[in-house]
CSV table of C-alpha atoms and ligand atoms in Angstrom, one decimal:
chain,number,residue,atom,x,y,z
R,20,UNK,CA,133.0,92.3,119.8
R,21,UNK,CA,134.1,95.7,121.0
R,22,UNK,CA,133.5,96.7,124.4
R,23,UNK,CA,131.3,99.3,125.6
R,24,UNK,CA,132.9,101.9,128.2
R,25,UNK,CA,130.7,104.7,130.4
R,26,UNK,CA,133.3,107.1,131.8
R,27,UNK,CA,131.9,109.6,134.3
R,28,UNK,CA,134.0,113.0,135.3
R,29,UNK,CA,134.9,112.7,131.6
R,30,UNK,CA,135.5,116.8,131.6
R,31,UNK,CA,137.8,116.8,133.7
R,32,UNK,CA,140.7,115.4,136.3
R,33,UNK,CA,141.1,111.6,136.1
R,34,UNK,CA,138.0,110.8,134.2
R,35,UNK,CA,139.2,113.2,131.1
R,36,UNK,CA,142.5,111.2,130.9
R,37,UNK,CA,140.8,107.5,131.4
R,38,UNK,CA,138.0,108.0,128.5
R,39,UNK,CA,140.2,108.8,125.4
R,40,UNK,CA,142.8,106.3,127.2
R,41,UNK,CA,139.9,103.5,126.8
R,42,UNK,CA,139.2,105.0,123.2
R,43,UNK,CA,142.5,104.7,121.8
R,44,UNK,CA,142.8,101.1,123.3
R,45,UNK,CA,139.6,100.0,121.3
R,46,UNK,CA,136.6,100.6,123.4
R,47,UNK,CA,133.7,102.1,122.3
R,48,UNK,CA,133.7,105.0,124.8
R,49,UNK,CA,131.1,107.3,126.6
R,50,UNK,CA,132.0,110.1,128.4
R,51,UNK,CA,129.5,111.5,131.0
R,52,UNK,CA,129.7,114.8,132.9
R,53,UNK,CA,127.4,117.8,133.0
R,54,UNK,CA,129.4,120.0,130.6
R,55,UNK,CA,129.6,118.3,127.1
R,56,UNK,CA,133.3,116.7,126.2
R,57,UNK,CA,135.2,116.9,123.4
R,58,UNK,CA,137.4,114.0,123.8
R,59,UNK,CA,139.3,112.2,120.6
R,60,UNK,CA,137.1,108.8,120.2
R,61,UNK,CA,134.4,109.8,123.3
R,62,UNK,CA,130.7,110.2,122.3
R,63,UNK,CA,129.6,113.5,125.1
R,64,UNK,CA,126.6,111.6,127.2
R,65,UNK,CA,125.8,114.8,129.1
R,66,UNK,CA,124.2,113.7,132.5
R,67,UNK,CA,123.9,114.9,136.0
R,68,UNK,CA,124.7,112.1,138.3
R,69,UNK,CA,122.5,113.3,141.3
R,70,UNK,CA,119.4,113.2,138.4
R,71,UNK,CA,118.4,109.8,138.3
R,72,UNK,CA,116.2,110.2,135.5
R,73,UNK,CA,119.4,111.9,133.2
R,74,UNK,CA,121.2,108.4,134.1
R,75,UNK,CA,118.5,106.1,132.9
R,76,UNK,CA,118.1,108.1,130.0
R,77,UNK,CA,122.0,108.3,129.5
R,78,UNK,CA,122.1,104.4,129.9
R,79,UNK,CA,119.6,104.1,127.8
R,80,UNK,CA,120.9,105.8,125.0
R,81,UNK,CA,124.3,103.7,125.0
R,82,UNK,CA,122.0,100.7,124.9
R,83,UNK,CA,119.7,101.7,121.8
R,84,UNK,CA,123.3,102.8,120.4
R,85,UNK,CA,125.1,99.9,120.9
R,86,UNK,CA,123.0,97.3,122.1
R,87,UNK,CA,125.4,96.7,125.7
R,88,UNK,CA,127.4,98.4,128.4
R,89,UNK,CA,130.5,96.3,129.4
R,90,UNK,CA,132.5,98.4,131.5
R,91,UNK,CA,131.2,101.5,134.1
R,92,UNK,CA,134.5,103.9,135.5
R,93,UNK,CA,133.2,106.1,137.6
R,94,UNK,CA,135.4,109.2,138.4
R,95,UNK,CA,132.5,111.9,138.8
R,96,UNK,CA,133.0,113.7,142.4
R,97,UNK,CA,133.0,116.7,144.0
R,98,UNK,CA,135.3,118.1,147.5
R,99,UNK,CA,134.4,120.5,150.3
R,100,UNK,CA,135.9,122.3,153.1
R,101,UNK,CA,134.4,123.0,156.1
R,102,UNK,CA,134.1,122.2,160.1
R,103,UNK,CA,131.4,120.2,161.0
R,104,UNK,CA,130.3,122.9,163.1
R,105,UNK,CA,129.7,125.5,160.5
R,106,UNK,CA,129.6,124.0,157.0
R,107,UNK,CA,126.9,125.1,155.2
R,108,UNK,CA,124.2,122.1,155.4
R,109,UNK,CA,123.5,122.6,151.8
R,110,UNK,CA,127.3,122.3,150.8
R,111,UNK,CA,127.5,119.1,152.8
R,112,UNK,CA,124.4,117.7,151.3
R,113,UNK,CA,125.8,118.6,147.8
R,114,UNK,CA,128.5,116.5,148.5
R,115,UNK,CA,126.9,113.9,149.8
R,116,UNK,CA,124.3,113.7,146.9
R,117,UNK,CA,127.1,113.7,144.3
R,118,UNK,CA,129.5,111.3,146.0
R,119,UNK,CA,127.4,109.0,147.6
R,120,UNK,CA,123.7,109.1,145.9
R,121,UNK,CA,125.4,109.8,142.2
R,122,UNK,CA,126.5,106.7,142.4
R,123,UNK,CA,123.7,104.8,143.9
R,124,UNK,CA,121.8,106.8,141.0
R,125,UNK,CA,124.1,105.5,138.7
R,126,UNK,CA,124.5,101.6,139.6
R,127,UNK,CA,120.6,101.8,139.8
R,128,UNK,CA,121.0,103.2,135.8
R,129,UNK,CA,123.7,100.3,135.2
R,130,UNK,CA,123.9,97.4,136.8
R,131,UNK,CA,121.0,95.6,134.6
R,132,UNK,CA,123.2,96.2,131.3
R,133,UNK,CA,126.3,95.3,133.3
R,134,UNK,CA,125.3,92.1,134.3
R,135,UNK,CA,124.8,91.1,130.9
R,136,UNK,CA,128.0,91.7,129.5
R,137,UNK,CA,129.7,88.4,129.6
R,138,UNK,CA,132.9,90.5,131.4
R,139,UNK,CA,131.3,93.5,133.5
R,140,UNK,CA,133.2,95.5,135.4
R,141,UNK,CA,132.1,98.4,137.4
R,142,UNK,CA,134.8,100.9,139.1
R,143,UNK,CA,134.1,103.4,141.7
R,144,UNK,CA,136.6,106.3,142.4
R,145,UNK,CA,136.6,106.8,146.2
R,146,UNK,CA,139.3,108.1,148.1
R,147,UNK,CA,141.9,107.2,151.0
R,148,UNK,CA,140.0,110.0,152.9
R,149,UNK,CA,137.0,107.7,152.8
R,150,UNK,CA,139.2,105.6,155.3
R,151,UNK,CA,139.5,107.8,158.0
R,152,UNK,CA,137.9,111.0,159.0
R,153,UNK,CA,140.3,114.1,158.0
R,154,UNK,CA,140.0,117.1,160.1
R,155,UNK,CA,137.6,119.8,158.1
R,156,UNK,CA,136.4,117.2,155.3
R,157,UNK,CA,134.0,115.6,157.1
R,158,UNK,CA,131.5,115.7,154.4
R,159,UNK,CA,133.7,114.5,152.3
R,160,UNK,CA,135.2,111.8,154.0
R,161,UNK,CA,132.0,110.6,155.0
R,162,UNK,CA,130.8,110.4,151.1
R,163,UNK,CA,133.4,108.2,150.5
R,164,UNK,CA,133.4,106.2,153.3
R,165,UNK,CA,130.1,105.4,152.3
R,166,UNK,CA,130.9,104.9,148.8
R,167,UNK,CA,133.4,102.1,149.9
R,168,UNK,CA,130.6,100.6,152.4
R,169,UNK,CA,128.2,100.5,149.4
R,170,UNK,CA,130.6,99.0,147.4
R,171,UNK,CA,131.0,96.1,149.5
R,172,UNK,CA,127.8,95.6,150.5
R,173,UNK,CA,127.3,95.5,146.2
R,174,UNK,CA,129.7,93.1,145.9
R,175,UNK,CA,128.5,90.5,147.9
R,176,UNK,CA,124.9,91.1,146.0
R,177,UNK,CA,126.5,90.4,142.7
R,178,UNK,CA,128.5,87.2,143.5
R,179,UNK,CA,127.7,84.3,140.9
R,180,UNK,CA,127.1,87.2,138.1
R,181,UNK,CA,129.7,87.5,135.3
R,182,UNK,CA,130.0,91.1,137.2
R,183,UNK,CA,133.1,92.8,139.0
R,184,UNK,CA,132.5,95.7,140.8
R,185,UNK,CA,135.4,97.2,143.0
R,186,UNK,CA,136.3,100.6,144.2
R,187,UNK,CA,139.7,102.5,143.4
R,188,UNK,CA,140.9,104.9,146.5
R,189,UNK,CA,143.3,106.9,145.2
R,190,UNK,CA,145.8,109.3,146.9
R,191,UNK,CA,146.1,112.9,146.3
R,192,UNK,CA,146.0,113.9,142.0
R,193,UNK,CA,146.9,117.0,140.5
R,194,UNK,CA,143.6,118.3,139.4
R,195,UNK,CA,141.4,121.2,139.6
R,196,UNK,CA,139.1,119.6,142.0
R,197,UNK,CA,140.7,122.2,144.4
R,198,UNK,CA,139.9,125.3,142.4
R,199,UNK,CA,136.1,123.9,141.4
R,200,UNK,CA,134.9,122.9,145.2
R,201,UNK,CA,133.3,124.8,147.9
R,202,UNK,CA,136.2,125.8,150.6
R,203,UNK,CA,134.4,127.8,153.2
R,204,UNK,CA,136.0,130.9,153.9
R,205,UNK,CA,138.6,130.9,157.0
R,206,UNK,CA,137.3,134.1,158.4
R,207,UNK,CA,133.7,133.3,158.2
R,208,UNK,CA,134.3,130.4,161.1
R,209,UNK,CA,134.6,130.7,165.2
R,210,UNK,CA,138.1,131.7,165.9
R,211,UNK,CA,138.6,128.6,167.5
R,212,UNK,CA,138.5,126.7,164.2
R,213,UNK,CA,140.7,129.7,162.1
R,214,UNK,CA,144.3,129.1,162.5
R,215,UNK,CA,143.8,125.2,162.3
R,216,UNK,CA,141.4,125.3,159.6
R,217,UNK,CA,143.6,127.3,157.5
R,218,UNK,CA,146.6,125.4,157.6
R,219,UNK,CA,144.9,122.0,157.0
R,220,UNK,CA,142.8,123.7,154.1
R,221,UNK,CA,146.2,125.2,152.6
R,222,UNK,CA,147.7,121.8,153.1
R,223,UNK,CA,145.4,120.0,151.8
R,224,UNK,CA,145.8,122.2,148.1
R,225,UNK,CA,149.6,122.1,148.6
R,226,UNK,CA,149.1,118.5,148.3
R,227,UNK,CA,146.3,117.9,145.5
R,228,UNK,CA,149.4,120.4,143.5
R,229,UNK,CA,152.1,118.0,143.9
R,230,UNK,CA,150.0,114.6,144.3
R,231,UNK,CA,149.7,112.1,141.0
R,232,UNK,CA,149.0,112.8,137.4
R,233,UNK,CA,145.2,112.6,136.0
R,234,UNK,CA,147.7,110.2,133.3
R,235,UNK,CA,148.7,107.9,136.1
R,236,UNK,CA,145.3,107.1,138.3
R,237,UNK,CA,143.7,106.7,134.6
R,238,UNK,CA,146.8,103.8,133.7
R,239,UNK,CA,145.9,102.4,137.2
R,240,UNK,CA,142.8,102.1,136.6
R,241,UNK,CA,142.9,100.7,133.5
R,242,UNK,CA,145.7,97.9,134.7
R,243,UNK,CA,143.0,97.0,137.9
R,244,UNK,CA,139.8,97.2,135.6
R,245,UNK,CA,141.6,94.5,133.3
R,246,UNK,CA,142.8,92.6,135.9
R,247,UNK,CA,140.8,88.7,136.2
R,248,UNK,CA,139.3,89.1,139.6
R,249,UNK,CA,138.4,92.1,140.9
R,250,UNK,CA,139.5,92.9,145.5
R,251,UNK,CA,137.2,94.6,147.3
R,252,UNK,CA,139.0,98.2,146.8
R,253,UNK,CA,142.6,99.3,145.6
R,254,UNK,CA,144.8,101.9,147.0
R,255,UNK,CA,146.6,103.7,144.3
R,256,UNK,CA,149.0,106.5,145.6
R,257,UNK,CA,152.4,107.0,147.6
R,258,UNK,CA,153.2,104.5,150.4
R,259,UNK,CA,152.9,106.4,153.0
R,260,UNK,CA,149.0,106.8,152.1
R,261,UNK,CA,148.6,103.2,151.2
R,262,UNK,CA,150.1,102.4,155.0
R,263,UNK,CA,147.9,105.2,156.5
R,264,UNK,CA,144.3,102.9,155.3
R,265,UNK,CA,146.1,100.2,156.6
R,266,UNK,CA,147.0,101.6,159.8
R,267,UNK,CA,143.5,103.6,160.4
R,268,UNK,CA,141.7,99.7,160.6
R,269,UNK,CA,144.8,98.4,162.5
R,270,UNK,CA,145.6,100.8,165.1
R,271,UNK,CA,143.9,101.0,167.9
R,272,UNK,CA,141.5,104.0,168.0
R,273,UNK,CA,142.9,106.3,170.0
R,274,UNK,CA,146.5,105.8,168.5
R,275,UNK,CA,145.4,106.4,165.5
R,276,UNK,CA,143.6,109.8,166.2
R,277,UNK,CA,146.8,110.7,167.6
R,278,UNK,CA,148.7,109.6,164.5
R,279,UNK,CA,146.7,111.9,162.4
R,280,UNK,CA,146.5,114.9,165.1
R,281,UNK,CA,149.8,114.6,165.0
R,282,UNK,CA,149.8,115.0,161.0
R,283,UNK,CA,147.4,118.1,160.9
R,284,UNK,CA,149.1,119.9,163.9
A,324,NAP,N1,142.0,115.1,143.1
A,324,NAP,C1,142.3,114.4,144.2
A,324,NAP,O1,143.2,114.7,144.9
A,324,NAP,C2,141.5,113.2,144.5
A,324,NAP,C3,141.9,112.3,145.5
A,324,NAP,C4,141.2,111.2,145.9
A,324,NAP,C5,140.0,110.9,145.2
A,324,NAP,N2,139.6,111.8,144.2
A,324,NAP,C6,138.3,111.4,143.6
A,324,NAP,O2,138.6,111.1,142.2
A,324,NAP,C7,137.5,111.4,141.4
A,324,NAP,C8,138.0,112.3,140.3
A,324,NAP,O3,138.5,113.5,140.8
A,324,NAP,P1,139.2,114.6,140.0
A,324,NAP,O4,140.3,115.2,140.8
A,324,NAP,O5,139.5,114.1,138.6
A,324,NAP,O6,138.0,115.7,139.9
A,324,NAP,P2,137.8,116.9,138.9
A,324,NAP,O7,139.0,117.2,138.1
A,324,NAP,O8,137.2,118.0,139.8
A,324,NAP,O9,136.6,116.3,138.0
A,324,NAP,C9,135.4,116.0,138.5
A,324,NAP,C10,134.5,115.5,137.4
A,324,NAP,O10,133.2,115.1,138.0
A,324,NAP,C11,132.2,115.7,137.2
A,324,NAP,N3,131.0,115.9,138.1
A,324,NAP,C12,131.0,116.6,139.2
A,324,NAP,N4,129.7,116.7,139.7
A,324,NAP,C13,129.0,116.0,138.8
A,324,NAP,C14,127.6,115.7,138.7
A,324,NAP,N5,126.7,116.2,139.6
A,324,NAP,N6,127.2,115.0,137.6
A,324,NAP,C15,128.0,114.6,136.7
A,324,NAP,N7,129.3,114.8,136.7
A,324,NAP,C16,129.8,115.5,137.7
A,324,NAP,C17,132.8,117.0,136.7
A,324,NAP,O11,132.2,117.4,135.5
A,324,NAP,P3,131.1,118.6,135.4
A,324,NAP,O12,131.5,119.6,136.4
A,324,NAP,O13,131.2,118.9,133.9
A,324,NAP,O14,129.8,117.9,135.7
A,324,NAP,C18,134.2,116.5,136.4
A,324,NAP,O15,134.2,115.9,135.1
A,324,NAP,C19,136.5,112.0,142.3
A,324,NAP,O16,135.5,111.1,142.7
A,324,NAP,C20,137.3,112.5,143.5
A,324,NAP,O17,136.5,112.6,144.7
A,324,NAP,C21,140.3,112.9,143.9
């Protein structure tokens, strides 16, 4: 029986490489986004994640399709910029409500079918900054930090199901998700914040230019997803960020702040 794939982020950045990757390997894929995709083998599921509604009715159209939903990659996200201070609330919340409650939304939309399948697997995109809490990101980090908690917390709900559910943290990837997200603008901030702001915004885009292929985190992904049993969470990037989620639960606290003061100086 072929398997039935829902790819989310499908127009763009990891989630536009993994959902022809599953197609051409002999899945029956979805791809879900709010701009429509034209992918080669991908039926366009146009949905907002942080509509709860548009992801039942999603779901439910790959189920009077196909009759099941095997396999849920979830790559849909959004970044932000800003100091806790000064961000704009309603770019913080926006984050939050796509990171965080898109994905509630859409394992609330799931989860039913993907119990069923006889081989469910659920995969959550997170992020190594949902480890530790990265000077100017804090909205993000904290998205993903709760992501990861949700995820665990899900696991343990699901045990004794034929369903897998783990989350994939990956480094930095070349994609736009730097030109698309809201970076507050250096000069609007206290002057306190400017200089340091600045270089760990630039930074931070320096790296998303020369971090992994959308190609790579998709083969990743695909290698864990098929994988028999599922950890709690994989790291996928460079090993200096793979040792950095390692050492922010390992060090002590204050060692660690230093580590990564140190990093953003
Ligand atoms: N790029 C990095 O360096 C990096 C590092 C670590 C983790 N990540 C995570 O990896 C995942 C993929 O990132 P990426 O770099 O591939 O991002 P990307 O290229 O910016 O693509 C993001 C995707 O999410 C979709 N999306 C955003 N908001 C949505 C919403 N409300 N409803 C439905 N779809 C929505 C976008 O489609 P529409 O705009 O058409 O809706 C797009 O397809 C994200 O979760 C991101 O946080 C990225």
């Amino acid at each position: 029986m072929t398997e039935v794939a829902l790819v989310t982020g499908a127009s763009s950045g990891v989630g536009e490489a993994l959902a022809p990757l599953l197609a051409a390997r002999g899945y029956r894929v979805y791809g879900m986004s709010r701009r429509p995709v034209d992918l080669k083998g991908v039926t366009s599921l146009p949905a907002d994640v942080t509509d709860a509604l548009s992801l039942v009715q999603a779901t439910d159209r790959i189920i009077a399709e196909t009759g099941r939903l095997d396999i849920v990659l979830h790559c849909a996200g959004i970044g932000g910029a800003g100091p806790v201070e000064q961000m704009p609330t309603e770019r913080a919340r926006k984050i939050m409500d796509t990171n965080f409650w898109g994905s509630w939304n859409l394992c609330q939309a799931t989860l039913l079918h993907l119990r069923k399948s006889p081989r469910g697997r659920l995969v959550l995109v997170g992020s190594i900054a949902g480890f530790m809490g990265i000077p100017f990101r804090g909205a993000y980090c904290a998205s993903k930090a709760a992501l990861k908690t949700m995820t665990d917390s899900l696991r343990l709900e699901v045990q004794g199901t034929d369903l897998q559910v783990t989350m994939v943290a990956p480094g930095d990837i070349a994609t736009n998700s730097i030109a698309t997200q809201y970076r507050q603008p250096a000069e609007d901030l206290d002057p306190i914040y400017q200089a340091r702001y600045r270089k760990a915004d630039d930074g931070m885009a320096s790296n998303v230019d020369a971090g992994m292929s959308a190609t790579h985190v998709a083969e990743e992904i695909y290698r864990i997803m098929n994988r028999d049993s599922l950890k709690p969470y994989y790291v996928v990037g460079q090993f200096v960020q793979k040792a950095s989620t390692v050492a922010s639960r390992w060090l002590p606290g204050r060692l660690w702040e230093k580590v990564l003061a140190k990093y953003y100086e």
